[in-house]
mmCIF file of C-alpha atoms in Angstrom:
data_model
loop_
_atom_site.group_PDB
_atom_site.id
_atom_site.type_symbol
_atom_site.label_atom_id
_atom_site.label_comp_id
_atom_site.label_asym_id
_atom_site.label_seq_id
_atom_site.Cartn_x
_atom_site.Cartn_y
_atom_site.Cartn_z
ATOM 1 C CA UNK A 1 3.337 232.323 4.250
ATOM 2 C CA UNK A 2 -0.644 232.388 4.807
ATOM 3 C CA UNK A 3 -2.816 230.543 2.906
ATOM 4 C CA UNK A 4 -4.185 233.673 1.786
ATOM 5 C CA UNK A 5 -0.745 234.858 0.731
ATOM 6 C CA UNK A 6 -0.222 231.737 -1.482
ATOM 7 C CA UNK A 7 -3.959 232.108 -3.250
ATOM 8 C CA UNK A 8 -2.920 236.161 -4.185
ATOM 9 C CA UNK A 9 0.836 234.743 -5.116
ATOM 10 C CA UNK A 10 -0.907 231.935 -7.471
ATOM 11 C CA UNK A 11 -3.622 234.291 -8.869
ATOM 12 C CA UNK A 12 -0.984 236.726 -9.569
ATOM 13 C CA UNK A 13 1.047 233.981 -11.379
ATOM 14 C CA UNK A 14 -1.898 232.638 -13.335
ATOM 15 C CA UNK A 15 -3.188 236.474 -14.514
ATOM 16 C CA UNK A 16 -0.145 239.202 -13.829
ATOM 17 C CA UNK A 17 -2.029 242.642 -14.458
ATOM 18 C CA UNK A 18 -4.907 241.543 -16.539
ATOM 19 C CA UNK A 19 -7.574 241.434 -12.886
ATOM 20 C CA UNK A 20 -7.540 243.318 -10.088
ATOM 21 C CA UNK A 21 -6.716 241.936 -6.908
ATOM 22 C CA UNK A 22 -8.676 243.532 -3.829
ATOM 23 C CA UNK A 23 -7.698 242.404 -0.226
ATOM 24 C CA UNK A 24 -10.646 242.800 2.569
ATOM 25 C CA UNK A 25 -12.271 241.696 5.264
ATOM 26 C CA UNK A 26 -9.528 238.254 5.131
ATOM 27 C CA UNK A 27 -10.929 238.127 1.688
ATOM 28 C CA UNK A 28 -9.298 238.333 -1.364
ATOM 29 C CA UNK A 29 -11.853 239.481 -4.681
ATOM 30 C CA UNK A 30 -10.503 238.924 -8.276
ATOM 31 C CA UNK A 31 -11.898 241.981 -10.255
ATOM 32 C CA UNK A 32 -11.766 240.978 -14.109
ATOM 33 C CA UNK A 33 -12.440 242.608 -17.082
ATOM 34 C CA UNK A 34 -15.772 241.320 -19.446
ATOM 35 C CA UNK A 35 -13.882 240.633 -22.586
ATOM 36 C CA UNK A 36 -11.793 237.621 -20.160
ATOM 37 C CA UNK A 37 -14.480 236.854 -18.002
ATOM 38 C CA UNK A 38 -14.971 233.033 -19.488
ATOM 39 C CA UNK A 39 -11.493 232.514 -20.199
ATOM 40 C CA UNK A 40 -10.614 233.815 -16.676
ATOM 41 C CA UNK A 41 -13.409 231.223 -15.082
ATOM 42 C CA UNK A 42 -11.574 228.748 -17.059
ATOM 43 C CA UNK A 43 -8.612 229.235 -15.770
ATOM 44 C CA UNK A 44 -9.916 229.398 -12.196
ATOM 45 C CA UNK A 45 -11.012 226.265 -12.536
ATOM 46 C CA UNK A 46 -8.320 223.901 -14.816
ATOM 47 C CA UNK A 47 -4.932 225.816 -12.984
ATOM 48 C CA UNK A 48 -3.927 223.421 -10.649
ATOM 49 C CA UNK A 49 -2.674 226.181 -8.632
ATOM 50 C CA UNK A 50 -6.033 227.492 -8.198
ATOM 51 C CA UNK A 51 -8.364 224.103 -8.778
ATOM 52 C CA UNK A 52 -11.505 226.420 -8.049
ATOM 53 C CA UNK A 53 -13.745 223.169 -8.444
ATOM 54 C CA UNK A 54 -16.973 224.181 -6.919
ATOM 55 C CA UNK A 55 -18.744 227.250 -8.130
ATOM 56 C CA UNK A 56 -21.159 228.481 -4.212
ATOM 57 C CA UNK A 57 -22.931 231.648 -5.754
ATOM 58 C CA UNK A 58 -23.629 233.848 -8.281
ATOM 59 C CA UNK A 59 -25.147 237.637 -8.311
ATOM 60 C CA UNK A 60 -26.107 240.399 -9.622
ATOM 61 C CA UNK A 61 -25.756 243.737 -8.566
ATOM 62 C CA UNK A 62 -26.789 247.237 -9.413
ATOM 63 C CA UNK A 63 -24.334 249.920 -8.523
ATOM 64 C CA UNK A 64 -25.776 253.270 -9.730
ATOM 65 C CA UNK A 65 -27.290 254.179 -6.348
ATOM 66 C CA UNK A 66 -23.920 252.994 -4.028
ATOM 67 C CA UNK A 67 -23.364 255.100 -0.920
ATOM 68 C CA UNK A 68 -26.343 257.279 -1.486
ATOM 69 C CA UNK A 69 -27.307 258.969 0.300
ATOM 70 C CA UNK A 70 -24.193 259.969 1.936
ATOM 71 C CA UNK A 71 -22.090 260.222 -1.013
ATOM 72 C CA UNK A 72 -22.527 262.324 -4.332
ATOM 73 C CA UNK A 73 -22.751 260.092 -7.357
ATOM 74 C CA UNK A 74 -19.863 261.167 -8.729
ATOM 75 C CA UNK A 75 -17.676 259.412 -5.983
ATOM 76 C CA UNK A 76 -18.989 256.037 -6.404
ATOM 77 C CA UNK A 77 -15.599 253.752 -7.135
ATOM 78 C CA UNK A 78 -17.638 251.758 -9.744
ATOM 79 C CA UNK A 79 -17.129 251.916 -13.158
ATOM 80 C CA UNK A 80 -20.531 250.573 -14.454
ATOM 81 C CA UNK A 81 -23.648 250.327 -13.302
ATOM 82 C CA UNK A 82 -23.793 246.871 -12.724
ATOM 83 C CA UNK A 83 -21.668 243.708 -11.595
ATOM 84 C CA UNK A 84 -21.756 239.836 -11.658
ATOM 85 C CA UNK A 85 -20.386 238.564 -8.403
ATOM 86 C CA UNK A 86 -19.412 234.835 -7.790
ATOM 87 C CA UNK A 87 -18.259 232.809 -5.338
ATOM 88 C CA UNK A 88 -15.844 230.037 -5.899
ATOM 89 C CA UNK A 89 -14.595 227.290 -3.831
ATOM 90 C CA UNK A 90 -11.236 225.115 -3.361
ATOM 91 C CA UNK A 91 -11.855 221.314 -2.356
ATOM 92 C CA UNK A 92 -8.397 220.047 -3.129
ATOM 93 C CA UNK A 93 -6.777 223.448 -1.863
ATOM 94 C CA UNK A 94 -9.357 224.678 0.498
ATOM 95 C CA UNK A 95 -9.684 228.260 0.142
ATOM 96 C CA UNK A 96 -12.298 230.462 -1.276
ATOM 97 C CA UNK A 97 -12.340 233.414 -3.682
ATOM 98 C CA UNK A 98 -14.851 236.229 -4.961
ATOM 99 C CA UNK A 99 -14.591 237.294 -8.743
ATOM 100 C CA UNK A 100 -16.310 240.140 -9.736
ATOM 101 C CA UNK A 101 -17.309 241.146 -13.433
ATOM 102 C CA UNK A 102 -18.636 244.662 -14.285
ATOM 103 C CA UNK A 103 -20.783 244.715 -17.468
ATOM 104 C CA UNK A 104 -19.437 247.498 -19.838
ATOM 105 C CA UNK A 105 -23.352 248.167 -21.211
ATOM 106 C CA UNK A 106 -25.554 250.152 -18.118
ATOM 107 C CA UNK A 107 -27.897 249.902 -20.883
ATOM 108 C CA UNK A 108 -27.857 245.874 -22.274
ATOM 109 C CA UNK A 109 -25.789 244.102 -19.232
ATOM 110 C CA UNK A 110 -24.304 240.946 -20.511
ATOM 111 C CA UNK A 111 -22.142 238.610 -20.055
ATOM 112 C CA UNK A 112 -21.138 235.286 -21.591
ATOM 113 C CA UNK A 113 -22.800 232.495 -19.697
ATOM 114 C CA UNK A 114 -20.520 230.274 -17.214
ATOM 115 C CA UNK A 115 -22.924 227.289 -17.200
ATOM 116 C CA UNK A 116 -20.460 225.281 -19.616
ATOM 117 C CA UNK A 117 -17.434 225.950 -16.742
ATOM 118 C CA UNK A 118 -19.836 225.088 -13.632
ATOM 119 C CA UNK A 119 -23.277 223.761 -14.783
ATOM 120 C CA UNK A 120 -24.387 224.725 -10.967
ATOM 121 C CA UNK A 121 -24.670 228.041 -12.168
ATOM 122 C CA UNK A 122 -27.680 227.220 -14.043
ATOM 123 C CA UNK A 123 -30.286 228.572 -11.992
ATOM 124 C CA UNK A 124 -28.248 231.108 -10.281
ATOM 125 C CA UNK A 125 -27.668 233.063 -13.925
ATOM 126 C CA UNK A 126 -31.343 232.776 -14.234
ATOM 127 C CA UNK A 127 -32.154 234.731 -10.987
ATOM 128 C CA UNK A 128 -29.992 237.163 -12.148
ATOM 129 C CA UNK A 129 -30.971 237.743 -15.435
ATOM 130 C CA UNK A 130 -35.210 238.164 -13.862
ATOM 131 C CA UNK A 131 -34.078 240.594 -10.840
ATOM 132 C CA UNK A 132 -31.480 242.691 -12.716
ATOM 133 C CA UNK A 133 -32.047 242.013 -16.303
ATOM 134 C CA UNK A 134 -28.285 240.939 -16.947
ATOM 135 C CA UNK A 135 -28.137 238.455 -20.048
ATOM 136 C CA UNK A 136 -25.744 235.525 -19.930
ATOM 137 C CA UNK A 137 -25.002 234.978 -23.519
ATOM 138 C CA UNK A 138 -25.055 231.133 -24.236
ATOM 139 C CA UNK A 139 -27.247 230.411 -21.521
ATOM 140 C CA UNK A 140 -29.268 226.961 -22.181
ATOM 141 C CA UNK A 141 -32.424 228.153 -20.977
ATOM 142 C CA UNK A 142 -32.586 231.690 -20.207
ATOM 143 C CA UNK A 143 -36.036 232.773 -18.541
ATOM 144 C CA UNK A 144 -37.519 234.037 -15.513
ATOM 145 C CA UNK A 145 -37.113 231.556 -13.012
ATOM 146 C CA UNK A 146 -39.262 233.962 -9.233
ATOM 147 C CA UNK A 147 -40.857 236.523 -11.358
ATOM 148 C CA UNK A 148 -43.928 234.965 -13.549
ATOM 149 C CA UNK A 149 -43.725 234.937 -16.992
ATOM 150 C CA UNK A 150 -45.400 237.995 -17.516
ATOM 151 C CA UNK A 151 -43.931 240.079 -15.213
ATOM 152 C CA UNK A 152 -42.466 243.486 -16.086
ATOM 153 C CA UNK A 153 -39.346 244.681 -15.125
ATOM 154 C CA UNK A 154 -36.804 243.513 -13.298
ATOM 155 C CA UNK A 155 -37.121 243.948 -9.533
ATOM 156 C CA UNK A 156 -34.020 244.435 -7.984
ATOM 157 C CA UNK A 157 -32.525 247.083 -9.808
ATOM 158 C CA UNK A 158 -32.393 249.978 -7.878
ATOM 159 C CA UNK A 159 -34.869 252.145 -10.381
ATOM 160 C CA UNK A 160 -37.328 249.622 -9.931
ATOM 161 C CA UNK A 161 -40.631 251.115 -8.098
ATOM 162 C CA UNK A 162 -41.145 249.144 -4.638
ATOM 163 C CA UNK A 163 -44.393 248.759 -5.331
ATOM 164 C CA UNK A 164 -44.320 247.822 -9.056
ATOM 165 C CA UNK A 165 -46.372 248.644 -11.878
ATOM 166 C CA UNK A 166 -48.858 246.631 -11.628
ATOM 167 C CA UNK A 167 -50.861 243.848 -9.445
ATOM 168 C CA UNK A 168 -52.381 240.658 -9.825
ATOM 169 C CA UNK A 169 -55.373 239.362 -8.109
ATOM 170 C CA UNK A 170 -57.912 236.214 -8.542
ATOM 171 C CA UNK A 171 -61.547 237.370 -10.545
ATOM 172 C CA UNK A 172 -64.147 235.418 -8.981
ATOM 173 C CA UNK A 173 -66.582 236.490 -12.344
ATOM 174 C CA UNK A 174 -63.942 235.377 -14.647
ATOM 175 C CA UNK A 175 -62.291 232.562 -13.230
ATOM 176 C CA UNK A 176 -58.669 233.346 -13.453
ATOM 177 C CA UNK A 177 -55.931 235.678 -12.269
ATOM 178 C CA UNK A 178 -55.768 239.360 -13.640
ATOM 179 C CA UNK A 179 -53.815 241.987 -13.830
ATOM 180 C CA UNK A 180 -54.659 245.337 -13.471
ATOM 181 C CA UNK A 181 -52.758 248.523 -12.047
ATOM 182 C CA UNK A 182 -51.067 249.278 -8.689
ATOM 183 C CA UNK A 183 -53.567 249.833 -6.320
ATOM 184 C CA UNK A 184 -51.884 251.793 -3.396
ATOM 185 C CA UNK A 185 -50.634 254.614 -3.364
ATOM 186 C CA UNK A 186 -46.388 254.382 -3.230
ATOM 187 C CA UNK A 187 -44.748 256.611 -0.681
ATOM 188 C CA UNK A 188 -41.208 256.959 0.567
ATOM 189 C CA UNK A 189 -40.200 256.552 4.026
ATOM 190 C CA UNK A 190 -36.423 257.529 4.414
ATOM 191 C CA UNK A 191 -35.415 256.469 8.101
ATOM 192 C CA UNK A 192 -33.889 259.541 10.352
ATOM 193 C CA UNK A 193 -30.384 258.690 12.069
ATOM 194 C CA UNK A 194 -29.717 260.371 14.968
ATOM 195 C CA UNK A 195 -26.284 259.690 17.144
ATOM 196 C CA UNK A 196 -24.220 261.937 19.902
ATOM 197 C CA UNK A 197 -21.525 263.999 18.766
ATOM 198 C CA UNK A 198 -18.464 261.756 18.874
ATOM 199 C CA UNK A 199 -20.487 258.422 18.464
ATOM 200 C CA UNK A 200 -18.203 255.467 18.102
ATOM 201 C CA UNK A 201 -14.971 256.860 18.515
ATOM 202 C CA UNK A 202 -12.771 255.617 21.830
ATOM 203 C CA UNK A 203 -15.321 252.932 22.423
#
């Protein structure tokens, strides 16, 4: 038996049918529901069978635009707008697994915060919450930790205009840094692919 074969036998163990198991790429990702996302991280970390010590990574990640423009929105395989990925990591066992969360609110993402679990996570939670506005309920400290303070918006969902809403620059009459409205003039350049009949296949 693979090592990966003994991580999806344990997981399966530990959870049965309350997560998703999803095999690619060598990789095995642990889909679980909100409601048991902290008492799934919990798990992941005090099973012995898992020992998922070391938290690498956390995301976010805004789904409403996935596999445009090439597919209709309607086949997009994911059930809300947006998802918390993270990355976890074995010492003891030495093997590596991806858990992803999907908040059930497109319109208030949150979660409950994992900083208790893996205190790493601090920052990482933070990063998410400024870029894709997902709240981490419980979270020590949560603020903007790229944006500044007043920015508005959060950049990285995929709504989000490329060139914001508005600009900052230095005021040489009043001393300070101001804001005022985008400048230039936002325009959309969607690149043109162009392969051979065929392209790909037999090669």
């Amino acid at each position: 038996m693979t090592r990966l074969e003994t991580l999806e036998n344990n997981l399966r163990t530990a959870f049965g049918d309350s997560v998703t198991l999803v095999q690619e790429l060598n990789e095995l990702t642990l889909i679980v529901p909100a409601k048991d996302w902290l008492d799934t991280c919990k798990a992941l970390r005090d099973n012995p069978d898992l020992a998922f010590q070391v938290a690498i990574d956390l995301c976010g990640i805004d789904y409403s635009a996935w596999g445009a423009p090439t597919l209709p929105a309607e086949d997009n395989p994911h059930p809300h707008r947006y998802a918390v990925v993270l990355h976890l990591l074995s010492v003891t066992q030495n093997w590596r697994l991806r858990v992803r969360c999907y908040t059930e609110d497109d319109e208030f993402p949150l979660l409950p915060s994992l900083v208790d679990v893996w205190p790493a996570l601090n920052w990482f939670e933070r990063e998410a919450f400024d870029l894709f506005g997902i709240v981490f309920e419980g979270h020590p400290d949560l603020r903007r930790i790229l944006t500044d303070y007043g920015f508005i918006g959060h950049p990285f969902r995929k709504d989000f205009p490329i060139s914001g809403h508005v600009e900052m620059r230095y005021d040489t009459e009043q001393k300070r840094v101001v804001y005022q409205p985008v400048s230039i003039e936002p325009r959309e350049i969607t690149p043109r692919v162009v392969r051979e009949e065929g392209y790909g296949i037999g090669r």
